[in-house]
Amino acid sequence: MERYLGILLDFAKAFAVGGAVCVLAQLVINFTKLTAGKILVFFMLAGVVLEALGLYGYIVDFAGAGATVPISGFGCLLARGAIRGAQKGLFGAVTGALASASAGVTAAILFAFLFALLFKPKSKKN
């Protein structure tokens, strides 16, 4: 029973943190004139900055997927790879960021391609 309560608590923490990120993004959308692309970059850079300051790891430890799934988690992943790669020099900083994110980007491209083959796109009727 305790195991199930622990799992439920993990789900709740992930939902709360991921939801908070979504609420923050919705507030930015509602109360600013920023475009979606600028908001996306803002959240990704927030993940980079929080990882560079050593803070994003605590959020990931607390919320798990609630912190790694949003775009800020991708920024954290890039920063973490760049920091590890920087130990090998400037070229390592660039390639480290790309290497750390390559599996996720490859999966996204592969699944997008497969679903494009499986489903017929339809245009929206206004």
PDB file of C-alpha atoms in Angstrom:
ATOM      1  CA  MET A   1       0.000   0.000   0.000  1.00  0.00           C
ATOM      2  CA  GLU A   2       2.822   2.400   0.864  1.00  0.00           C
ATOM      3  CA  ARG A   3       4.399   1.718  -2.517  1.00  0.00           C
ATOM      4  CA  TYR A   4       1.203   2.780  -4.284  1.00  0.00           C
ATOM      5  CA  LEU A   5       0.951   5.930  -2.203  1.00  0.00           C
ATOM      6  CA  GLY A   6       4.546   6.770  -3.152  1.00  0.00           C
ATOM      7  CA  ILE A   7       3.739   6.315  -6.820  1.00  0.00           C
ATOM      8  CA  LEU A   8       0.624   8.465  -6.439  1.00  0.00           C
ATOM      9  CA  LEU A   9       2.694  11.159  -4.724  1.00  0.00           C
ATOM     10  CA  ASP A  10       5.245  11.058  -7.577  1.00  0.00           C
ATOM     11  CA  PHE A  11       2.410  11.508 -10.086  1.00  0.00           C
ATOM     12  CA  ALA A  12       0.986  14.393  -8.084  1.00  0.00           C
ATOM     13  CA  LYS A  13       4.350  16.162  -7.888  1.00  0.00           C
ATOM     14  CA  ALA A  14       4.947  15.729 -11.633  1.00  0.00           C
ATOM     15  CA  PHE A  15       1.448  16.994 -12.398  1.00  0.00           C
ATOM     16  CA  ALA A  16       1.813  19.989 -10.072  1.00  0.00           C
ATOM     17  CA  VAL A  17       5.176  21.122 -11.446  1.00  0.00           C
ATOM     18  CA  GLY A  18       4.289  20.449 -15.089  1.00  0.00           C
ATOM     19  CA  GLY A  19       0.970  22.196 -14.539  1.00  0.00           C
ATOM     20  CA  ALA A  20       2.701  25.167 -12.945  1.00  0.00           C
ATOM     21  CA  VAL A  21       4.924  25.499 -16.010  1.00  0.00           C
ATOM     22  CA  CYS A  22       1.809  25.412 -18.225  1.00  0.00           C
ATOM     23  CA  VAL A  23       0.005  27.977 -16.054  1.00  0.00           C
ATOM     24  CA  LEU A  24       3.015  30.279 -16.211  1.00  0.00           C
ATOM     25  CA  ALA A  25       3.146  29.924 -20.004  1.00  0.00           C
ATOM     26  CA  GLN A  26      -0.592  30.634 -20.283  1.00  0.00           C
ATOM     27  CA  LEU A  27      -0.215  33.745 -18.135  1.00  0.00           C
ATOM     28  CA  VAL A  28       2.598  34.962 -20.400  1.00  0.00           C
ATOM     29  CA  ILE A  29       0.402  34.305 -23.453  1.00  0.00           C
ATOM     30  CA  ASN A  30      -2.594  36.109 -21.941  1.00  0.00           C
ATOM     31  CA  PHE A  31      -0.861  39.161 -20.530  1.00  0.00           C
ATOM     32  CA  THR A  32       1.914  39.882 -23.025  1.00  0.00           C
ATOM     33  CA  LYS A  33       2.122  40.322 -26.760  1.00  0.00           C
ATOM     34  CA  LEU A  34       4.967  37.826 -27.092  1.00  0.00           C
ATOM     35  CA  THR A  35       4.695  35.363 -29.952  1.00  0.00           C
ATOM     36  CA  ALA A  36       4.626  31.621 -29.344  1.00  0.00           C
ATOM     37  CA  GLY A  37       8.168  31.271 -30.684  1.00  0.00           C
ATOM     38  CA  LYS A  38       9.525  33.884 -28.284  1.00  0.00           C
ATOM     39  CA  ILE A  39       7.775  32.223 -25.345  1.00  0.00           C
ATOM     40  CA  LEU A  40       9.213  28.869 -26.387  1.00  0.00           C
ATOM     41  CA  VAL A  41      12.726  30.308 -26.493  1.00  0.00           C
ATOM     42  CA  PHE A  42      12.181  32.051 -23.142  1.00  0.00           C
ATOM     43  CA  PHE A  43      11.229  28.785 -21.433  1.00  0.00           C
ATOM     44  CA  MET A  44      14.096  26.896 -23.045  1.00  0.00           C
ATOM     45  CA  LEU A  45      16.582  29.556 -21.962  1.00  0.00           C
ATOM     46  CA  ALA A  46      15.081  29.493 -18.468  1.00  0.00           C
ATOM     47  CA  GLY A  47      15.943  25.784 -18.334  1.00  0.00           C
ATOM     48  CA  VAL A  48      19.482  26.541 -19.532  1.00  0.00           C
ATOM     49  CA  VAL A  49      19.988  29.269 -16.931  1.00  0.00           C
ATOM     50  CA  LEU A  50      18.527  27.202 -14.093  1.00  0.00           C
ATOM     51  CA  GLU A  51      20.777  24.264 -15.033  1.00  0.00           C
ATOM     52  CA  ALA A  52      23.822  26.546 -15.283  1.00  0.00           C
ATOM     53  CA  LEU A  53      23.059  27.812 -11.781  1.00  0.00           C
ATOM     54  CA  GLY A  54      22.677  24.238 -10.554  1.00  0.00           C
ATOM     55  CA  LEU A  55      19.001  24.629  -9.654  1.00  0.00           C
ATOM     56  CA  TYR A  56      17.177  22.617 -12.323  1.00  0.00           C
ATOM     57  CA  GLY A  57      18.525  19.330 -10.980  1.00  0.00           C
ATOM     58  CA  TYR A  58      16.629  19.912  -7.733  1.00  0.00           C
ATOM     59  CA  ILE A  59      13.418  20.514  -9.668  1.00  0.00           C
ATOM     60  CA  VAL A  60      13.962  17.313 -11.676  1.00  0.00           C
ATOM     61  CA  ASP A  61      14.690  15.345  -8.498  1.00  0.00           C
ATOM     62  CA  PHE A  62      11.437  16.610  -7.007  1.00  0.00           C
ATOM     63  CA  ALA A  63       9.090  16.463 -10.003  1.00  0.00           C
ATOM     64  CA  GLY A  64      10.641  13.949 -12.402  1.00  0.00           C
ATOM     65  CA  ALA A  65       8.794  14.058 -15.726  1.00  0.00           C
ATOM     66  CA  GLY A  66       6.937  17.182 -14.621  1.00  0.00           C
ATOM     67  CA  ALA A  67      10.245  19.030 -15.054  1.00  0.00           C
ATOM     68  CA  THR A  68      11.897  17.082 -17.870  1.00  0.00           C
ATOM     69  CA  VAL A  69       9.006  16.946 -20.346  1.00  0.00           C
ATOM     70  CA  PRO A  70       8.373  20.716 -20.816  1.00  0.00           C
ATOM     71  CA  ILE A  71      10.664  22.671 -23.140  1.00  0.00           C
ATOM     72  CA  SER A  72      12.580  23.971 -20.122  1.00  0.00           C
ATOM     73  CA  GLY A  73      13.698  20.361 -19.597  1.00  0.00           C
ATOM     74  CA  PHE A  74      15.138  20.370 -23.119  1.00  0.00           C
ATOM     75  CA  GLY A  75      17.075  23.530 -22.279  1.00  0.00           C
ATOM     76  CA  CYS A  76      18.365  21.849 -19.133  1.00  0.00           C
ATOM     77  CA  LEU A  77      19.443  18.832 -21.176  1.00  0.00           C
ATOM     78  CA  LEU A  78      21.349  21.020 -23.656  1.00  0.00           C
ATOM     79  CA  ALA A  79      23.068  22.937 -20.860  1.00  0.00           C
ATOM     80  CA  ARG A  80      24.004  19.767 -18.989  1.00  0.00           C
ATOM     81  CA  GLY A  81      25.575  18.290 -22.138  1.00  0.00           C
ATOM     82  CA  ALA A  82      27.430  21.516 -22.879  1.00  0.00           C
ATOM     83  CA  ILE A  83      28.781  21.719 -19.332  1.00  0.00           C
ATOM     84  CA  ARG A  84      30.030  18.117 -19.489  1.00  0.00           C
ATOM     85  CA  GLY A  85      31.490  18.624 -22.960  1.00  0.00           C
ATOM     86  CA  ALA A  86      33.202  21.887 -21.986  1.00  0.00           C
ATOM     87  CA  GLN A  87      35.651  19.847 -19.932  1.00  0.00           C
ATOM     88  CA  LYS A  88      37.085  18.722 -23.294  1.00  0.00           C
ATOM     89  CA  GLY A  89      37.283  22.232 -24.719  1.00  0.00           C
ATOM     90  CA  LEU A  90      35.151  24.592 -26.789  1.00  0.00           C
ATOM     91  CA  PHE A  91      34.363  21.999 -29.467  1.00  0.00           C
ATOM     92  CA  GLY A  92      33.333  19.588 -26.714  1.00  0.00           C
ATOM     93  CA  ALA A  93      30.883  22.162 -25.340  1.00  0.00           C
ATOM     94  CA  VAL A  94      29.106  22.362 -28.693  1.00  0.00           C
ATOM     95  CA  THR A  95      29.142  18.652 -29.424  1.00  0.00           C
ATOM     96  CA  GLY A  96      28.240  17.749 -25.835  1.00  0.00           C
ATOM     97  CA  ALA A  97      25.000  19.704 -26.046  1.00  0.00           C
ATOM     98  CA  LEU A  98      24.113  18.097 -29.362  1.00  0.00           C
ATOM     99  CA  ALA A  99      25.028  14.606 -28.195  1.00  0.00           C
ATOM    100  CA  SER A 100      22.938  14.862 -25.033  1.00  0.00           C
ATOM    101  CA  ALA A 101      19.826  15.906 -26.953  1.00  0.00           C
ATOM    102  CA  SER A 102      20.311  13.727 -30.022  1.00  0.00           C
ATOM    103  CA  ALA A 103      18.232  10.764 -28.823  1.00  0.00           C
ATOM    104  CA  GLY A 104      15.174  12.900 -28.083  1.00  0.00           C
ATOM    105  CA  VAL A 105      15.419  14.871 -31.307  1.00  0.00           C
ATOM    106  CA  THR A 106      15.924  11.690 -33.331  1.00  0.00           C
ATOM    107  CA  ALA A 107      12.904  10.053 -31.702  1.00  0.00           C
ATOM    108  CA  ALA A 108      10.751  13.113 -32.412  1.00  0.00           C
ATOM    109  CA  ILE A 109      11.765  13.159 -36.075  1.00  0.00           C
ATOM    110  CA  LEU A 110      11.324   9.408 -36.475  1.00  0.00           C
ATOM    111  CA  PHE A 111       7.866   9.310 -34.866  1.00  0.00           C
ATOM    112  CA  ALA A 112       6.732  12.392 -36.802  1.00  0.00           C
ATOM    113  CA  PHE A 113       7.788  10.678 -40.029  1.00  0.00           C
ATOM    114  CA  LEU A 114       6.047   7.414 -39.107  1.00  0.00           C
ATOM    115  CA  PHE A 115       2.805   9.151 -38.178  1.00  0.00           C
ATOM    116  CA  ALA A 116       2.953  11.207 -41.382  1.00  0.00           C
ATOM    117  CA  LEU A 117       3.098   7.921 -43.294  1.00  0.00           C
ATOM    118  CA  LEU A 118       0.278   6.327 -41.308  1.00  0.00           C
ATOM    119  CA  PHE A 119      -2.264   9.134 -41.307  1.00  0.00           C
ATOM    120  CA  LYS A 120      -3.653  11.203 -44.147  1.00  0.00           C
ATOM    121  CA  PRO A 121      -3.501  14.941 -43.387  1.00  0.00           C
ATOM    122  CA  LYS A 122      -6.690  16.925 -43.782  1.00  0.00           C
ATOM    123  CA  SER A 123      -7.007  20.649 -44.147  1.00  0.00           C
ATOM    124  CA  LYS A 124      -9.198  22.575 -41.761  1.00  0.00           C
ATOM    125  CA  LYS A 125     -12.425  23.955 -43.190  1.00  0.00           C
ATOM    126  CA  ASN A 126     -13.216  27.472 -42.085  1.00  0.00           C
TER     127      ASN A 126
END
